[in-house]
XYZ file of N, CA and C in Angstrom:
789
model
N 29.159 -0.974 1.525
C 28.638 -2.042 1.461
C 27.401 -2.089 1.495
N 26.476 -1.119 2.263
C 25.175 -0.982 1.887
C 24.675 -0.891 0.456
N 25.732 -1.223 -0.570
C 25.569 -0.755 -2.114
C 25.162 -2.116 -1.990
N 25.727 -2.899 -1.834
C 26.304 -3.741 -2.274
C 25.693 -4.938 -1.887
N 24.630 -4.886 -0.736
C 23.431 -6.187 -0.543
C 22.049 -5.273 -0.830
N 22.020 -4.391 -1.640
C 20.907 -3.572 -1.751
C 20.428 -3.994 -3.077
N 18.561 -3.923 -3.620
C 18.924 -4.748 -4.512
C 17.737 -3.600 -4.931
N 18.248 -1.926 -4.803
C 17.193 -0.987 -5.363
C 17.245 -1.362 -6.645
N 16.245 -0.777 -7.843
C 16.065 -1.598 -9.226
C 16.308 -2.882 -9.885
N 16.058 -3.984 -8.586
C 16.023 -5.391 -9.677
C 14.508 -5.700 -9.651
N 13.886 -6.262 -10.386
C 12.749 -6.920 -10.042
C 13.228 -8.401 -10.044
N 12.126 -9.219 -9.367
C 12.710 -10.279 -8.545
C 11.092 -11.169 -8.016
N 11.257 -12.598 -9.095
C 10.444 -13.159 -9.178
C 10.066 -14.113 -8.112
N 8.977 -14.338 -7.172
C 9.750 -15.079 -6.241
C 8.195 -16.145 -6.390
N 8.505 -17.555 -6.711
C 7.248 -18.312 -6.514
C 6.641 -19.133 -4.681
N 5.720 -19.498 -4.835
C 5.137 -19.404 -3.296
C 5.271 -18.506 -2.777
N 5.166 -17.093 -3.023
C 5.682 -16.100 -2.099
C 4.819 -16.243 -0.228
N 3.690 -16.999 -0.138
C 2.558 -16.407 0.276
C 3.117 -17.263 1.756
N 3.693 -18.761 1.298
C 4.380 -19.746 2.189
C 4.679 -19.245 3.306
N 5.398 -20.825 4.277
C 6.492 -20.050 5.181
C 7.741 -19.988 5.007
N 8.282 -19.892 3.740
C 9.642 -19.049 3.799
C 9.111 -17.963 2.898
N 8.030 -18.612 2.239
C 7.611 -17.249 0.990
C 7.491 -15.889 1.883
N 7.083 -15.990 2.689
C 6.367 -14.514 2.754
C 7.532 -13.799 3.639
N 8.814 -14.273 4.404
C 9.749 -13.770 4.597
C 10.565 -13.331 4.015
N 11.167 -14.016 3.090
C 11.651 -14.091 1.488
C 11.079 -12.707 0.894
N 10.017 -13.040 0.786
C 9.743 -12.154 -0.211
C 9.721 -10.395 0.833
N 9.319 -10.615 1.783
C 9.219 -9.352 2.755
C 10.963 -9.018 2.899
N 11.798 -10.023 2.825
C 12.981 -9.261 3.051
C 13.745 -8.466 1.367
N 13.449 -9.727 0.381
C 14.274 -8.632 -0.377
C 13.613 -7.504 -0.910
N 12.352 -7.544 -0.596
C 11.401 -6.018 -0.776
C 12.046 -4.932 0.101
N 12.373 -5.568 1.429
C 13.165 -4.357 2.590
C 14.367 -4.051 1.874
N 14.888 -4.865 1.137
C 16.337 -4.402 0.568
C 16.386 -3.454 -0.820
N 14.815 -3.261 -1.176
C 14.898 -2.062 -2.228
C 14.175 -2.966 -3.358
N 13.685 -4.403 -3.364
C 13.519 -4.898 -5.101
C 11.697 -4.971 -5.210
N 11.410 -4.493 -6.309
C 10.147 -4.942 -6.694
C 9.758 -6.151 -7.077
N 9.591 -7.020 -5.833
C 9.256 -8.399 -5.439
C 7.788 -8.337 -6.202
N 7.694 -9.786 -7.324
C 6.310 -10.228 -7.495
C 6.193 -11.585 -7.089
N 5.458 -11.561 -6.778
C 4.662 -13.242 -5.965
C 3.830 -14.064 -6.806
N 3.865 -15.212 -6.755
C 3.414 -15.687 -7.931
C 2.985 -16.930 -7.548
N 1.941 -17.948 -7.732
C 1.164 -18.581 -7.127
C 0.399 -19.422 -7.787
N -0.584 -20.408 -7.792
C -1.687 -20.937 -7.629
C -3.183 -19.953 -7.359
N -2.758 -19.604 -5.576
C -3.591 -19.051 -5.199
C -3.034 -17.436 -4.728
N -4.064 -16.435 -6.322
C -3.095 -15.613 -6.601
C -4.228 -14.558 -5.617
N -5.073 -15.020 -5.357
C -5.942 -13.564 -4.288
C -4.350 -13.499 -2.915
N -4.314 -14.823 -2.610
C -3.442 -15.011 -1.382
C -1.961 -13.988 -1.735
N -1.901 -13.899 -2.979
C -0.346 -13.292 -3.694
C -0.783 -12.108 -3.497
N -1.868 -12.191 -4.302
C -2.356 -10.115 -3.664
C -2.468 -9.651 -2.611
N -2.916 -9.962 -1.508
C -3.137 -9.792 -0.718
C -1.868 -9.768 0.205
N -0.731 -10.547 0.365
C 0.000 -10.472 1.121
C 0.754 -8.969 0.240
N 0.972 -9.114 -1.344
C 1.983 -7.872 -1.886
C 0.993 -6.151 -1.173
N -0.408 -6.341 -1.312
C -0.705 -5.377 -0.727
C -0.700 -5.396 0.979
N -0.328 -5.901 1.301
C 0.154 -5.604 2.545
C 1.778 -5.467 2.977
N 2.556 -5.685 2.135
C 4.008 -4.940 2.159
C 3.629 -3.789 1.109
N 2.970 -3.199 0.529
C 3.181 -2.245 -0.276
C 2.641 -1.472 1.017
N 1.564 -1.662 1.894
C 0.888 -0.599 2.841
C 2.646 -0.139 3.576
N 3.686 -0.911 3.896
C 4.662 -1.101 4.511
C 5.184 0.204 3.471
N 4.916 0.654 2.491
C 6.489 1.365 1.922
C 7.073 0.440 1.133
N 6.490 -0.928 0.884
C 7.601 -1.295 -0.353
C 7.058 -1.844 -1.671
N 7.780 -2.093 -2.378
C 7.744 -2.248 -4.001
C 6.876 -3.851 -4.042
N 5.794 -4.007 -4.501
C 5.374 -5.675 -4.543
C 4.097 -5.803 -5.473
N 4.151 -6.755 -6.035
C 3.015 -7.413 -7.149
C 2.679 -8.749 -7.056
N 0.947 -8.861 -7.386
C 1.407 -10.527 -7.831
C 0.663 -10.690 -9.047
N 1.475 -12.537 -9.768
C 0.949 -12.841 -10.518
C 0.502 -13.887 -10.808
N -0.690 -14.556 -11.197
C -1.072 -16.032 -11.300
C 0.274 -17.204 -11.752
N 0.497 -18.039 -11.330
C 1.380 -19.029 -11.797
C 1.153 -19.983 -11.423
N 0.547 -21.069 -12.265
C 0.499 -22.544 -11.921
C 1.586 -23.300 -12.578
N 2.517 -24.137 -12.059
C 3.816 -24.445 -12.277
C 3.225 -26.060 -12.452
N 1.960 -26.575 -13.158
C 1.680 -27.631 -13.515
C 1.437 -27.188 -15.409
N 1.185 -26.252 -15.196
C 0.678 -25.201 -16.633
C 1.972 -24.973 -17.182
N 2.670 -25.677 -18.346
C 3.619 -24.568 -19.426
C 3.089 -23.110 -20.280
N 1.743 -23.113 -20.240
C 0.845 -22.119 -20.506
C 0.835 -20.894 -19.720
N 1.166 -21.534 -18.550
C 0.623 -20.642 -17.209
C 1.440 -19.671 -16.579
N 3.161 -20.963 -16.801
C 4.476 -20.081 -17.226
C 4.765 -19.694 -18.039
N 4.268 -19.497 -19.060
C 5.171 -18.588 -20.568
C 3.638 -17.399 -20.277
N 2.625 -17.343 -20.253
C 1.879 -16.416 -19.590
C 2.705 -15.199 -18.476
N 2.894 -15.776 -17.186
C 3.286 -15.577 -16.140
C 5.098 -14.514 -16.438
N 6.096 -15.168 -17.453
C 7.351 -14.530 -17.204
C 6.613 -13.609 -18.580
N 5.875 -14.202 -19.192
C 5.616 -12.886 -20.543
C 4.937 -11.316 -19.695
N 3.882 -11.939 -18.845
C 3.155 -10.621 -18.751
C 4.552 -9.525 -17.550
N 5.712 -10.367 -16.485
C 6.656 -9.571 -15.982
C 7.262 -8.561 -16.816
N 7.854 -9.433 -17.814
C 8.322 -8.725 -19.080
C 7.998 -7.301 -19.420
N 6.840 -7.791 -19.273
C 5.833 -6.563 -20.921
C 5.739 -5.226 -20.066
N 5.141 -5.186 -18.441
C 5.617 -4.559 -17.594
C 6.653 -4.217 -16.642
N 7.627 -4.830 -16.777
C 8.608 -4.385 -15.978
C 9.931 -4.366 -16.996
N 9.851 -5.274 -17.800
C 10.766 -5.395 -19.336
C 12.401 -6.577 -18.522
N 11.955 -6.674 -17.237
C 13.346 -7.781 -17.109
C 12.785 -8.804 -15.727
N 14.001 -9.326 -15.466
C 13.602 -10.091 -14.657
C 14.865 -10.315 -14.125
N 15.188 -9.384 -12.901
C 16.662 -9.589 -12.278
C 17.277 -11.008 -11.350
N 16.095 -11.561 -10.630
C 15.990 -12.885 -10.294
C 14.868 -13.510 -10.228
N 15.162 -14.869 -10.146
C 14.266 -16.014 -10.002
C 14.546 -16.423 -8.771
N 13.677 -16.448 -7.470
C 13.583 -17.528 -6.398
C 12.439 -18.469 -6.767
N 13.099 -20.075 -6.736
C 12.063 -20.659 -7.386
C 11.947 -21.158 -5.888
N 11.167 -21.009 -4.746
C 10.780 -21.220 -3.645
C 9.460 -22.367 -3.404
N 8.800 -22.591 -4.727
C 7.449 -22.820 -4.567
C 7.284 -24.435 -4.820
N 6.795 -25.192 -3.455
C 7.059 -27.145 -3.666
C 5.428 -27.718 -2.885
N 5.375 -28.342 -4.307
C 3.950 -29.024 -4.179
C 4.233 -30.359 -3.017
N 3.955 -30.894 -2.067
C 3.737 -31.503 -1.103
C 2.308 -33.045 -0.960
N 1.596 -32.970 -2.442
C 1.008 -33.739 -2.013
C 1.556 -34.820 -2.877
N 0.578 -35.948 -1.959
C 0.969 -36.813 -2.084
C 2.547 -37.831 -1.393
N 2.812 -37.237 -0.653
C 4.053 -36.741 -0.219
C 4.160 -37.894 1.104
N 4.638 -39.229 0.882
C 4.819 -40.294 1.704
C 5.952 -41.475 1.994
N 5.640 -41.962 2.420
C 7.071 -43.296 2.561
C 6.926 -43.768 1.346
N 8.466 -44.614 0.987
C 8.610 -45.284 -0.323
C 7.211 -46.617 -0.523
N 7.172 -47.387 0.544
C 5.673 -48.014 0.312
C 4.669 -48.097 0.223
N 4.208 -46.256 0.347
C 3.395 -45.974 0.745
C 3.198 -45.222 -0.732
N 3.741 -44.818 -1.104
C 4.031 -44.103 -2.458
C 3.151 -44.476 -3.414
N 2.564 -44.071 -3.802
C 1.740 -44.231 -5.461
C 2.172 -43.697 -6.622
N 2.551 -44.712 -7.468
C 2.594 -43.688 -9.073
C 2.268 -42.048 -9.113
N 0.961 -42.203 -9.103
C -0.419 -40.690 -9.232
C 0.665 -39.894 -8.707
N 0.666 -40.192 -7.634
C 0.877 -39.203 -6.268
C 2.413 -38.455 -6.404
N 3.166 -39.668 -6.943
C 4.673 -39.256 -7.026
C 4.970 -38.081 -8.627
N 4.499 -38.849 -9.726
C 4.088 -37.934 -10.520
C 3.027 -36.281 -10.702
N 2.363 -36.461 -8.983
C 1.408 -34.704 -9.474
C 3.069 -33.841 -8.953
N 3.388 -34.451 -8.322
C 4.234 -34.017 -7.068
C 5.211 -33.517 -8.208
N 6.323 -34.581 -9.078
C 6.886 -33.529 -9.746
C 6.562 -32.855 -10.849
N 4.921 -32.736 -10.919
C 4.900 -32.142 -11.996
C 5.638 -30.501 -11.213
N 5.349 -30.388 -10.619
C 5.631 -28.754 -9.848
C 7.214 -28.792 -9.061
N 7.327 -29.525 -8.901
C 8.690 -29.759 -7.698
C 10.023 -29.810 -8.975
N 9.720 -30.357 -10.089
C 10.563 -31.061 -11.071
C 10.803 -30.421 -12.676
N 9.700 -30.732 -12.851
C 9.359 -29.952 -14.505
C 8.711 -28.679 -14.152
N 8.081 -28.724 -13.586
C 8.018 -26.672 -13.560
C 8.765 -26.679 -13.262
N 9.154 -26.659 -12.300
C 11.006 -26.197 -11.835
C 11.870 -25.608 -12.650
N 12.028 -26.466 -13.660
C 12.781 -26.212 -15.007
C 12.004 -25.512 -16.420
N 10.646 -25.396 -15.844
C 9.967 -24.878 -17.252
C 9.871 -23.612 -17.051
N 9.774 -23.008 -15.442
C 9.858 -21.873 -15.853
C 11.289 -21.473 -15.227
N 12.446 -22.130 -15.074
C 13.921 -21.784 -15.196
C 14.098 -21.499 -16.470
N 13.877 -22.492 -17.090
C 14.180 -22.174 -18.766
C 13.509 -21.221 -19.237
N 12.276 -20.931 -19.313
C 11.941 -19.487 -19.625
C 12.416 -18.285 -19.025
N 12.836 -17.862 -17.820
C 13.129 -17.215 -17.377
C 14.511 -17.119 -17.898
N 15.290 -18.017 -17.607
C 17.123 -17.991 -18.832
C 17.197 -17.201 -19.830
N 15.889 -18.027 -20.538
C 15.971 -17.489 -22.272
C 16.452 -15.174 -22.159
N 15.348 -15.138 -21.347
C 15.355 -13.410 -21.306
C 17.043 -12.945 -20.542
N 17.555 -14.284 -19.589
C 18.129 -13.768 -19.009
C 19.615 -13.447 -20.088
N 19.456 -14.795 -20.738
C 20.898 -14.330 -21.661
C 20.347 -13.702 -22.620
N 19.533 -13.533 -22.918
C 19.425 -12.309 -23.710
C 20.431 -10.971 -23.160
N 20.324 -10.064 -22.129
C 20.187 -9.582 -21.295
C 22.019 -9.284 -20.933
N 22.372 -10.920 -21.100
C 23.636 -10.973 -20.387
C 23.582 -10.934 -18.551
N 22.701 -11.456 -18.429
C 22.476 -10.989 -16.423
C 21.143 -12.005 -16.414
N 22.020 -12.257 -14.655
C 20.876 -13.028 -13.977
C 21.017 -13.522 -12.571
N 20.199 -13.939 -12.065
C 20.403 -14.561 -10.881
C 19.414 -15.586 -10.150
N 19.424 -16.800 -9.862
C 18.623 -17.821 -10.132
C 18.976 -18.153 -8.547
N 18.085 -18.100 -7.256
C 18.206 -18.444 -5.767
C 16.869 -19.924 -5.995
N 17.756 -21.353 -5.898
C 16.548 -22.681 -5.730
C 16.527 -22.590 -4.027
N 15.198 -22.460 -3.573
C 15.426 -22.686 -2.330
C 15.023 -24.298 -1.484
N 16.048 -25.257 -1.036
C 16.310 -26.230 -0.916
C 15.986 -26.715 0.440
N 16.679 -27.279 0.625
C 16.772 -27.952 2.681
C 17.734 -28.619 2.846
N 18.271 -29.470 4.148
C 18.856 -29.632 4.539
C 18.811 -31.421 3.666
N 17.789 -31.538 3.527
C 17.279 -33.034 3.234
C 18.136 -33.289 1.769
N 18.663 -31.913 1.026
C 19.591 -32.284 -0.559
C 20.587 -32.369 0.478
N 21.019 -32.178 1.495
C 22.695 -32.642 1.652
C 23.215 -33.198 2.698
N 21.903 -33.854 3.003
C 22.161 -35.639 4.135
C 21.313 -35.937 4.297
N 21.269 -37.074 4.264
C 20.009 -38.249 4.704
C 18.809 -37.595 5.785
N 17.737 -38.606 5.769
C 17.025 -37.940 6.588
C 17.554 -38.835 8.175
N 17.175 -37.902 9.616
C 17.597 -39.301 10.918
C 16.178 -39.335 10.871
N 15.599 -40.545 10.765
C 14.076 -40.886 10.867
C 14.445 -41.045 12.796
N 15.164 -41.679 13.289
C 14.818 -41.708 14.654
C 15.050 -40.431 15.156
N 15.417 -39.687 14.698
C 14.960 -38.017 15.289
C 13.524 -37.900 15.880
N 12.710 -38.660 15.008
C 11.113 -38.347 14.848
C 10.348 -39.401 16.105
N 11.114 -40.502 16.640
C 11.053 -41.275 18.057
C 9.537 -41.616 17.312
N 8.698 -41.392 18.293
C 7.036 -42.613 18.769
C 6.877 -41.245 18.174
N 6.112 -40.091 17.463
C 6.224 -39.487 16.930
C 4.772 -39.725 16.237
N 5.344 -40.480 15.023
C 4.641 -41.177 13.829
C 5.053 -40.189 12.733
N 5.664 -38.844 12.843
C 6.080 -38.436 11.703
C 7.300 -38.795 11.003
N 7.135 -38.593 9.786
C 8.828 -38.865 8.978
C 9.604 -37.927 7.907
N 10.185 -38.204 7.373
C 10.522 -37.758 6.120
C 10.375 -38.271 4.985
N 9.128 -38.132 3.951
C 8.702 -38.365 2.389
C 10.198 -38.703 1.381
N 10.224 -39.554 0.795
C 11.070 -40.154 -0.097
C 10.878 -39.190 -1.131
N 9.512 -38.557 -1.414
C 9.497 -37.739 -2.274
C 10.321 -36.331 -2.161
N 10.129 -35.677 -0.566
C 11.393 -34.555 -0.563
C 12.113 -34.683 -0.724
N 13.082 -35.846 -0.051
C 13.977 -35.849 -0.531
C 14.764 -36.110 -1.690
N 14.379 -36.481 -2.734
C 14.520 -37.137 -3.627
C 14.855 -35.815 -4.646
N 13.481 -34.737 -4.135
C 13.304 -33.427 -5.248
C 14.496 -32.691 -4.435
N 15.080 -32.637 -3.256
C 15.678 -31.543 -2.736
C 17.112 -32.036 -3.604
N 17.994 -33.305 -3.265
C 18.916 -33.527 -3.856
C 19.556 -33.571 -5.090
N 17.555 -33.302 -5.944
C 18.285 -33.260 -7.419
C 18.333 -32.127 -7.422
N 17.746 -30.874 -6.652
C 17.470 -29.303 -6.942
C 18.893 -28.725 -7.201
N 20.158 -29.676 -5.995
C 21.597 -29.164 -5.598
C 22.121 -29.141 -7.403
N 21.891 -30.674 -8.001
C 22.501 -31.121 -9.033
C 22.252 -29.699 -9.620
N 20.323 -29.806 -10.102
C 20.186 -28.980 -11.132
C 21.218 -27.546 -10.992
N 21.256 -27.417 -9.569
C 21.544 -25.611 -9.077
C 23.088 -25.760 -10.327
N 23.499 -26.929 -10.095
C 25.364 -26.778 -9.990
C 25.214 -26.569 -11.631
N 24.753 -27.671 -12.554
C 24.068 -27.722 -13.789
C 23.839 -25.991 -14.408
N 23.013 -25.796 -13.445
C 22.765 -24.064 -14.302
C 24.238 -23.350 -14.186
N 24.680 -23.545 -12.502
C 25.431 -22.486 -12.585
C 26.971 -22.247 -13.652
N 26.979 -23.995 -14.214
C 28.141 -24.140 -14.982
C 28.167 -23.806 -16.120
N 27.034 -23.767 -16.780
C 26.606 -24.113 -18.152
C 27.208 -22.885 -18.433
N 25.401 -22.109 -17.811
C 25.279 -20.262 -17.418
C 26.536 -19.312 -17.511
N 27.075 -19.633 -16.887
C 28.170 -18.787 -16.314
C 28.465 -17.593 -17.053
N 28.920 -18.511 -18.443
C 29.470 -17.396 -19.232
C 28.667 -16.850 -19.729
N 26.732 -16.764 -19.369
C 26.197 -15.137 -19.540
C 26.163 -14.596 -18.780
N 26.863 -14.778 -17.440
C 26.835 -13.643 -16.609
C 26.030 -14.005 -15.584
N 25.270 -15.369 -15.802
C 24.669 -15.979 -14.837
C 24.390 -16.531 -13.459
N 24.390 -16.501 -12.855
C 24.395 -16.962 -11.236
C 23.368 -18.068 -10.675
N 23.442 -18.830 -10.121
C 22.666 -20.166 -9.975
C 22.999 -20.845 -8.488
N 22.262 -20.191 -7.702
C 23.071 -21.065 -5.915
C 21.723 -21.703 -5.189
N 21.584 -22.389 -4.565
C 20.313 -23.266 -4.101
C 20.657 -22.966 -2.171
N 19.998 -22.326 -1.682
C 19.592 -21.799 -0.324
C 19.003 -23.232 0.824
N 19.723 -23.797 1.417
C 18.841 -24.702 2.094
C 19.153 -24.419 3.596
N 17.589 -24.561 3.989
C 17.057 -23.793 5.009
C 17.066 -25.483 5.668
N 17.110 -25.487 7.291
C 17.358 -26.778 8.242
C 15.896 -26.610 8.988
N 15.006 -26.784 10.272
C 14.235 -27.086 10.843
C 13.600 -25.158 10.768
N 12.382 -25.098 10.416
C 11.747 -23.579 10.371
C 10.918 -23.814 11.877
N 11.194 -23.101 12.974
C 10.224 -23.093 13.856
C 8.780 -23.103 13.350
N 8.207 -21.742 12.838
C 7.013 -21.777 12.382
C 5.873 -22.853 11.944
N 6.707 -23.400 11.385
C 6.283 -24.764 10.407
C 6.319 -26.354 11.166
N 6.292 -25.961 12.293
C 6.976 -27.029 13.309
C 6.377 -26.927 14.537
N 7.058 -26.028 15.590
C 6.923 -26.163 16.757
C 5.117 -25.005 16.878
N 4.376 -24.266 16.079
C 3.627 -24.434 16.122
C 2.708 -24.898 15.970
N 2.279 -25.793 14.774
C 2.047 -27.161 14.504
C 1.560 -28.349 15.731
N 2.942 -28.837 15.717
C 2.967 -29.892 16.861
C 3.408 -29.613 18.190
N 3.402 -28.506 18.492
C 4.252 -28.346 20.058
C 5.372 -28.980 20.318
N 6.036 -29.091 21.605
C 6.910 -29.451 22.487
C 6.969 -31.418 22.490
N 6.978 -31.478 20.989
C 7.091 -33.331 20.854
C 8.334 -33.473 21.511
N 8.750 -35.259 20.812
C 9.506 -35.712 20.408
C 10.537 -35.075 19.555
N 10.123 -34.930 18.846
C 10.810 -34.929 17.743
C 11.338 -33.518 17.900
N 10.593 -32.509 18.061
C 10.972 -31.410 18.571
C 12.061 -31.041 19.267
N 12.189 -31.963 20.373
C 12.793 -31.836 21.308
C 14.371 -32.113 20.726
N 14.228 -33.425 20.339
C 15.454 -34.260 19.918
C 15.861 -33.288 18.732
N 15.487 -32.512 17.417
C 16.006 -31.927 16.586
C 16.645 -30.978 17.031
N 16.438 -30.077 18.299
C 16.701 -29.004 19.089
C 18.456 -29.800 19.861
N 17.771 -30.283 19.947
C 19.463 -31.356 20.869
C 20.534 -31.580 19.817
N 19.954 -31.988 18.720
C 20.996 -32.196 17.371
C 21.634 -31.095 16.736
N 20.681 -30.197 16.589
C 21.127 -28.409 16.359
C 22.193 -27.847 16.949
N 23.416 -27.488 16.632
C 24.421 -26.759 17.483
C 23.673 -25.794 18.525
N 23.183 -25.201 17.302
C 22.750 -24.064 17.750
C 21.632 -23.750 18.500
N 20.946 -25.103 19.372
C 19.951 -25.565 19.737
C 18.416 -24.456 19.751
N 18.037 -24.516 18.310
C 16.703 -23.947 18.368
C 16.865 -24.477 16.843
N 14.681 -23.918 16.241
C 14.831 -24.299 14.684
C 15.194 -22.849 14.897
N 15.330 -22.204 13.388
C 15.253 -21.685 12.594
C 13.993 -20.347 12.725
N 14.066 -18.981 12.423
C 12.944 -18.540 12.355
C 13.504 -17.439 11.310
N 11.799 -16.411 11.205
C 11.608 -15.500 10.493
C 13.355 -15.224 9.729
N 13.356 -14.376 10.358
C 14.383 -13.316 10.548
C 15.983 -14.331 9.839
N 16.592 -15.960 10.368
C 16.879 -16.758 9.822
C 16.880 -16.483 8.449
N 16.495 -16.666 7.542
C 16.097 -16.627 6.558
C 16.480 -15.778 5.679
N 15.794 -14.770 6.307
C 15.944 -13.092 5.443
C 17.120 -12.746 5.156
N 18.216 -12.640 5.585
C 19.617 -12.287 5.125
C 20.506 -13.274 4.383
N 20.297 -14.739 4.514
C 20.739 -15.202 3.545
C 20.189 -15.173 2.334
N 18.566 -15.012 1.772
C 17.998 -15.243 0.311
C 18.318 -13.151 0.059
N 18.753 -11.832 0.807
C 19.357 -11.168 0.242
C 20.377 -11.281 0.091
N 21.359 -11.782 0.346
C 22.740 -12.366 0.050
C 22.914 -12.554 -0.869
N 21.501 -13.605 -1.408
C 22.622 -14.453 -2.594
C 21.926 -13.665 -3.966
N 20.565 -12.410 -3.434
C 20.115 -12.251 -4.545
C 20.556 -11.111 -5.208
N 21.731 -10.171 -4.232
C 22.934 -8.621 -4.156
C 23.835 -8.961 -4.622
N 24.742 -8.058 -5.014
C 25.988 -7.613 -5.703
C 26.827 -8.731 -4.406
N 26.920 -8.379 -3.083
C 27.393 -9.337 -1.881
C 28.157 -10.580 -2.445
N 27.256 -11.067 -2.984
C 27.192 -12.532 -3.967
C 27.393 -12.689 -4.962
N 28.330 -11.384 -6.046
C 28.470 -11.556 -6.878
C 29.672 -13.300 -7.814
N 30.449 -13.156 -6.870
C 31.096 -14.159 -7.146
C 30.478 -15.539 -6.314
N 29.318 -15.838 -6.404
C 29.174 -17.169 -5.964
C 28.313 -17.742 -6.666
N 28.216 -18.634 -6.867
C 27.863 -19.504 -7.847
C 27.617 -21.073 -7.866
N 26.497 -21.728 -8.203
C 26.741 -23.303 -8.436
C 27.434 -23.696 -6.796
N 26.944 -22.886 -5.710
C 26.691 -23.186 -4.082
C 25.567 -23.468 -3.818
N 25.630 -24.424 -2.575
C 24.205 -24.531 -1.818
C 24.748 -24.215 -0.308
N 23.786 -23.213 0.206
C 24.078 -22.448 1.064
C 22.732 -23.187 2.759
N 23.368 -23.819 3.462
C 22.948 -24.294 4.319
C 22.949 -23.475 5.178
N 21.747 -23.363 5.612
C 21.397 -22.736 7.094
C 20.431 -23.174 7.727
N 21.501 -23.771 8.217
C 20.904 -25.083 9.537
C 21.017 -24.796 11.175
N 21.777 -23.793 11.370
C 21.687 -24.225 12.762
C 23.064 -25.253 13.494
N 23.452 -25.285 11.798
C 24.542 -26.509 12.291
C 24.129 -27.622 11.933
N 22.945 -28.133 11.964
C 22.971 -29.691 11.313
C 23.140 -30.547 10.665
N 24.240 -30.101 9.700
C 24.568 -30.639 8.928
C 26.502 -31.023 9.109
N 26.995 -29.918 10.404
C 28.264 -30.129 10.911
C 28.864 -31.562 11.870
N 27.560 -32.260 11.721
C 27.989 -33.362 12.545
C 28.675 -33.882 12.150
């Protein structure tokens, strides 16, 4: 069983690997034995976190990646293939929240700016990596979605806090699930898997920012497990999907939500 979940010898590229979800996932993948490459526009942050992981005896590196620029995407993939000769797993985790608003407030330029990363950039990076994976007839893609890609926003849960769920986010995350299934169905013949991992409310990103607001209390009350997710809750699922333990799973949207969507 340990071998099934091991990522020894695997090269993993994770975008947004220093963000709230990115840090615990990067560490988990490295702890499972992978050579983890952390990529984002803030390459200095990626380098610092990679160094922290290496101080723990883990294998980690960093590369710059601007998902708004096709040339940056190509350079990132080319660099990894030159250094490591392969990319076994791609974790599409990066997300731009620029201009995220309710529909009546969002502007065309803001919408398109976010889409340049969340839709077009995601597509272009996946396409570039898939070209290599098809040649090897082996690969694994994990898209990091959200419960907002499985159910509609529950606006009453925000109460009178003034918080909301932006239309851009719901649009992006539902599209990601469909994209995942298309990739899985089309590229399965190349022995390439593609799944979506969709977390629910994440404690470090909510409770520590807003405190015990009405939203926090309402969310916990509406979650069967009665709490937000923490770092440990996201680590196991991403290693599972990246490993051979999930070798016969593709086109799936794995909800890691404490039961939020089970009502």
